[in-house]
XYZ file of C-alpha atoms in Angstrom:
370
model
C -40.733 11.754 -23.221
C -37.326 11.721 -21.509
C -35.046 8.735 -21.932
C -34.975 6.512 -18.850
C -31.673 6.790 -17.035
C -29.774 3.522 -17.048
C -29.544 1.864 -13.675
C -26.129 1.764 -12.078
C -24.696 -1.779 -12.213
C -25.199 -3.586 -8.935
C -22.028 -3.734 -6.892
C -20.560 -7.200 -6.401
C -19.033 -7.619 -2.939
C -15.808 -9.613 -2.804
C -14.365 -9.159 0.683
C -15.757 -11.704 3.161
C -16.072 -11.471 6.948
C -13.110 -13.815 7.301
C -10.918 -11.862 4.901
C -11.918 -8.572 6.532
C -10.781 -9.953 9.879
C -7.373 -10.693 8.353
C -7.276 -7.219 6.768
C -7.819 -5.560 10.152
C -5.114 -7.649 11.834
C -2.746 -7.016 8.935
C -3.244 -3.246 9.037
C -2.803 -3.096 12.807
C 0.478 -5.007 12.650
C 3.385 -2.565 12.162
C 5.597 -3.086 9.110
C 7.987 -0.118 8.923
C 10.338 0.159 5.966
C 13.279 -2.174 6.536
C 11.458 -4.053 9.309
C 8.584 -5.646 7.400
C 9.144 -9.296 8.301
C 6.410 -9.850 10.971
C 3.776 -8.466 8.590
C 5.168 -10.492 5.715
C 4.891 -13.681 7.747
C 1.291 -12.825 8.622
C 0.532 -12.152 4.946
C 2.085 -15.416 3.764
C 0.204 -17.404 6.416
C -3.047 -16.002 5.030
C -2.002 -16.618 1.422
C -0.668 -20.180 1.768
C -3.991 -22.062 1.298
C -4.345 -20.454 -2.131
C -0.866 -21.001 -3.602
C 1.503 -23.823 -4.517
C 4.689 -22.500 -2.946
C 6.256 -19.380 -1.488
C 9.563 -17.733 -0.679
C 10.983 -14.625 0.985
C 14.058 -12.907 -0.429
C 17.055 -11.525 1.453
C 15.459 -8.180 2.314
C 12.003 -9.551 3.094
C 9.920 -9.360 -0.073
C 7.354 -12.175 0.174
C 6.172 -14.126 -2.874
C 3.430 -16.686 -3.315
C 3.473 -18.747 -6.503
C 0.772 -20.572 -8.458
C 2.054 -22.921 -11.203
C 5.746 -22.453 -10.297
C 6.990 -24.694 -13.119
C 5.464 -22.565 -15.884
C 7.917 -20.723 -18.136
C 5.632 -17.728 -18.751
C 5.433 -15.619 -15.591
C 2.886 -12.986 -14.554
C 3.361 -10.833 -11.457
C 0.664 -9.094 -9.440
C 2.345 -6.849 -6.897
C 1.874 -4.461 -3.987
C 4.244 -3.114 -1.357
C 4.220 -4.004 2.314
C 6.157 -1.247 4.074
C 4.755 1.696 5.986
C 6.309 5.079 6.680
C 7.853 5.485 10.113
C 10.556 7.295 12.092
C 14.028 6.526 13.426
C 15.444 7.565 16.785
C 18.148 10.045 15.790
C 19.224 11.899 18.943
C 18.608 11.395 22.670
C 18.956 14.430 24.927
C 20.536 14.389 28.392
C 17.136 15.166 29.944
C 15.400 12.209 28.295
C 13.746 13.480 25.122
C 14.113 11.915 21.676
C 14.500 13.617 18.291
C 13.741 11.699 15.110
C 14.392 11.456 11.387
C 12.119 10.046 8.703
C 12.041 6.473 7.480
C 10.120 7.149 4.259
C 7.802 10.085 3.670
C 6.554 10.657 7.215
C 4.621 13.890 7.694
C 6.023 16.076 10.475
C 2.873 18.215 10.589
C 0.654 15.402 11.909
C 3.124 14.281 14.585
C 2.366 16.547 17.590
C 0.225 14.768 20.242
C 0.412 11.420 18.409
C 1.035 8.227 20.379
C 3.779 5.949 19.061
C 5.516 2.639 19.627
C 9.309 2.532 19.772
C 10.532 -0.885 18.624
C 13.428 -2.237 20.693
C 15.094 -5.590 21.272
C 13.490 -5.578 24.732
C 10.015 -5.048 23.320
C 7.741 -2.124 22.521
C 8.127 1.164 24.410
C 5.263 3.648 24.433
C 5.906 7.337 23.775
C 4.174 10.497 22.576
C 5.097 13.348 20.287
C 5.002 16.276 22.710
C 4.031 19.844 21.794
C 3.903 23.100 23.792
C 0.477 24.024 25.181
C -1.471 26.730 23.355
C -1.218 28.929 26.488
C 2.570 29.075 26.148
C 2.718 29.962 22.463
C 2.513 33.732 22.740
C 4.376 34.948 19.673
C 2.644 36.809 16.859
C 3.758 34.083 14.475
C 3.400 30.587 15.875
C 6.138 28.064 15.180
C 4.857 25.234 12.993
C 5.814 21.583 13.483
C 8.990 20.817 11.548
C 11.532 18.026 11.760
C 13.864 20.062 13.984
C 11.273 20.768 16.710
C 9.119 17.634 16.994
C 10.272 15.285 19.735
C 9.257 12.156 21.610
C 8.611 11.896 25.323
C 8.538 8.377 26.786
C 8.311 9.468 30.404
C 12.031 9.396 31.077
C 14.131 12.159 32.668
C 17.612 11.152 31.504
C 19.455 9.624 28.589
C 20.501 6.708 30.796
C 16.903 5.921 31.684
C 15.973 5.855 28.011
C 18.874 3.557 27.171
C 17.904 1.212 30.009
C 14.562 0.717 28.236
C 16.474 -0.603 25.218
C 16.087 2.547 23.140
C 19.069 3.569 21.027
C 19.777 5.593 17.919
C 18.316 3.638 14.989
C 15.284 2.214 16.784
C 12.283 2.436 14.501
C 9.074 4.192 15.563
C 5.507 3.610 14.355
C 2.171 5.208 15.171
C -0.236 3.079 17.188
C -3.493 4.135 15.449
C -5.596 1.128 14.393
C -8.097 0.002 11.772
C -11.775 0.968 11.811
C -14.779 1.038 9.483
C -16.342 4.468 9.051
C -20.062 4.816 8.282
C -20.107 1.264 6.863
C -18.498 2.800 3.775
C -14.795 3.427 4.340
C -11.914 1.427 5.745
C -9.715 3.740 7.838
C -6.268 3.165 9.296
C -2.564 3.804 9.008
C -0.527 2.115 6.275
C -3.437 1.457 3.930
C -0.667 2.734 1.657
C -0.057 0.065 0.690
C -0.970 -2.915 2.811
C -4.406 -2.530 1.258
C -2.656 -3.591 -1.938
C -1.133 -6.650 -0.288
C -4.566 -7.570 1.000
C -6.160 -7.160 -2.447
C -3.657 -9.327 -4.314
C -4.067 -12.020 -1.643
C -7.814 -11.864 -2.249
C -7.195 -12.379 -5.969
C -5.369 -15.608 -5.120
C -8.285 -16.620 -2.892
C -10.800 -16.070 -5.699
C -8.717 -18.084 -8.160
C -8.589 -20.993 -5.709
C -12.236 -20.865 -4.639
C -13.473 -20.528 -8.225
C -11.155 -23.361 -9.339
C -9.548 -21.305 -12.090
C -6.546 -22.840 -13.827
C -4.120 -20.287 -15.220
C -2.007 -21.066 -18.323
C 1.010 -19.321 -16.788
C 2.863 -19.002 -13.513
C 1.371 -16.377 -11.216
C 3.663 -14.632 -8.732
C 1.815 -12.773 -5.968
C 4.462 -10.327 -4.755
C 4.441 -8.219 -1.593
C 7.540 -6.040 -1.911
C 9.498 -4.234 0.772
C 11.084 -0.771 0.831
C 8.873 0.966 -1.728
C 8.592 4.046 0.449
C 12.311 4.818 0.126
C 12.685 4.276 -3.625
C 11.049 1.086 -4.984
C 13.983 -0.961 -3.695
C 12.244 -4.256 -2.955
C 10.579 -4.274 -6.360
C 13.915 -3.670 -8.066
C 15.423 -6.704 -6.381
C 12.523 -9.104 -6.869
C 11.948 -8.141 -10.503
C 15.466 -9.289 -11.347
C 14.984 -12.526 -9.432
C 11.608 -13.519 -10.918
C 12.209 -12.137 -14.431
C 8.477 -11.832 -15.184
C 6.925 -11.541 -18.637
C 4.096 -9.279 -17.395
C 3.572 -7.231 -14.215
C 0.365 -5.716 -12.856
C 1.015 -3.421 -9.924
C -1.476 -2.069 -7.414
C -0.876 0.907 -5.158
C -2.840 3.864 -3.828
C -3.407 7.258 -5.408
C -4.914 10.496 -4.115
C -8.629 11.103 -3.753
C -8.608 14.720 -4.916
C -12.093 15.689 -3.739
C -11.077 16.791 -0.226
C -10.087 20.396 0.640
C -6.715 21.960 -0.272
C -6.038 19.668 -3.254
C -5.764 21.225 -6.712
C -7.510 19.086 -9.345
C -5.788 21.052 -12.106
C -2.462 19.586 -11.040
C -3.558 16.399 -9.247
C -6.412 15.243 -11.509
C -10.042 14.511 -10.666
C -10.244 11.263 -8.710
C -12.712 10.158 -6.075
C -12.968 7.318 -3.579
C -16.020 5.233 -4.394
C -15.872 5.707 -8.150
C -13.710 2.721 -8.918
C -10.113 1.636 -9.549
C -7.780 4.059 -11.313
C -5.880 3.084 -14.471
C -2.763 5.121 -15.189
C -1.234 6.615 -18.281
C 2.524 7.005 -17.953
C 5.701 6.176 -19.896
C 6.231 3.066 -17.756
C 2.693 1.781 -18.399
C 2.637 -0.502 -21.431
C -0.229 0.675 -23.624
C -1.477 -2.700 -24.857
C -1.526 -4.174 -21.361
C -3.361 -1.071 -20.168
C -5.942 -1.587 -22.920
C -6.501 -5.129 -21.667
C -7.262 -3.760 -18.195
C -9.714 -1.203 -19.571
C -11.454 -3.695 -21.848
C -11.728 -6.101 -18.905
C -13.313 -3.413 -16.734
C -15.810 -2.466 -19.441
C -16.725 -6.080 -20.201
C -17.318 -6.915 -16.533
C -19.123 -3.721 -15.557
C -16.339 -2.601 -13.222
C -16.296 1.201 -12.801
C -12.909 2.813 -13.313
C -11.183 6.179 -13.428
C -8.158 7.467 -15.335
C -4.999 9.209 -14.184
C -2.036 10.666 -16.070
C 1.561 10.823 -14.823
C 4.125 13.131 -16.351
C 7.417 11.248 -16.037
C 7.000 8.336 -13.639
C 4.209 6.704 -11.693
C 6.195 6.913 -8.457
C 5.209 3.305 -7.770
C 6.764 -0.136 -8.127
C 5.407 -0.111 -11.700
C 8.507 1.840 -12.704
C 10.851 -0.720 -11.150
C 9.215 -3.662 -12.928
C 8.745 -1.892 -16.276
C 12.406 -0.978 -16.652
C 13.845 -4.284 -15.428
C 15.128 -7.237 -17.446
C 15.228 -5.397 -20.748
C 11.663 -4.143 -20.329
C 8.624 -5.878 -18.808
C 5.082 -4.968 -19.972
C 3.690 -3.371 -16.818
C 0.527 -1.563 -15.775
C -0.802 0.105 -12.655
C -4.189 -0.223 -10.964
C -4.546 2.335 -8.195
C -6.868 2.546 -5.226
C -8.170 6.071 -4.440
C -7.166 7.065 -0.921
C -7.869 10.077 1.274
C -5.279 11.613 3.636
C -2.187 9.753 2.401
C 0.707 9.363 4.839
C -1.462 10.150 7.840
C -2.801 7.760 10.471
C -6.355 8.094 9.121
C -5.885 6.982 5.541
C -9.298 6.216 4.084
C -10.427 3.936 1.230
C -13.884 3.040 -0.045
C -15.084 -0.526 0.523
C -16.482 -0.800 -3.010
C -13.187 0.338 -4.545
C -11.391 -2.465 -2.702
C -13.848 -5.021 -4.107
C -13.523 -3.557 -7.599
C -9.721 -3.513 -7.633
C -9.727 -7.179 -6.625
C -12.277 -7.966 -9.348
C -10.361 -6.042 -12.013
C -7.085 -7.829 -11.302
C -8.844 -11.200 -11.097
C -10.701 -10.839 -14.415
C -7.652 -9.345 -16.132
C -5.624 -12.431 -15.235
C -8.324 -14.599 -16.800
C -7.911 -12.602 -20.032
C -4.141 -13.112 -20.246
C -3.100 -15.994 -22.486
C -0.066 -18.207 -22.301
C 2.844 -16.423 -24.027
C 0.629 -13.314 -24.389
C 2.482 -10.870 -26.664
C 1.930 -7.200 -25.848
C 4.487 -5.871 -28.326
C 3.410 -2.874 -30.402
C 4.622 -4.538 -33.610
C 4.411 -8.258 -34.236
């Protein structure tokens, strides 16, 4: 007689209709690197019922605090900024060439609609591309930074400037949030405003479940991660935390053209991803894994060679060394306008951070030798 297969643990939904409404509005609101403030204000407005106080630093990193007078400080962190473009050159006949603001993908640009942010308001434009009928060469020219351009319907440089557009204006895609097959959240900038949403939901759960933490909790939404972890560097030195748990996205490697041998085997829908990397403090990582196992939260594992490439590195190596760990959300099609995450993974990342906080003691010592 064959052994009965164990039933899969029933999924526990966390995201509510009200919080999902905020998530959609938050994703649709542009927050390009260096220009995150409107999104940060929106995020703090949502967070404020669940915290004791808040502040925003000089460059726009937003922080909500629970138990601000506590000496022992724990950070949960995500980053708020999205990749974008800058106006770099305006031609005499009214076309615009761009440079990256973060890791924007030139190959997805042609035929995309964008918003150019100016002091006079938003200006609509499109990334133009020659029609297939006109591309007659044996070897077609691929989209690269030097040949993608914006057309905003103008015919001269003067007309463009009269709209308020100048070199340095930031440009974002206009694609918006949707739910696909009642299974995936889809949108631009899920990397990593999904993280900001999830840490806000952790604060909501703590408040609604009336949990009292024996330490100060700093819910941090950092700026400028996409150009080198800069916001995290600054805020880590200001807060001087004792522990940091970071959440960001990682690659779902089950879609075509991704090599699992080099990228690992990770899938959306199979749970949060815990990382193994020099910056990840082993004992804190063990706490995350034990928490997941105890609470029936599915999880996956990922290894990084030198760095995680996330704000984890900035926190870990600050202030003489801060025990830090990374919980990642599997994501399909990173740095496109159709980034995709699984609804259950979002719930499970929130649950894992929430329960991990409940397992951290006052003055918790993660040192390898006592």
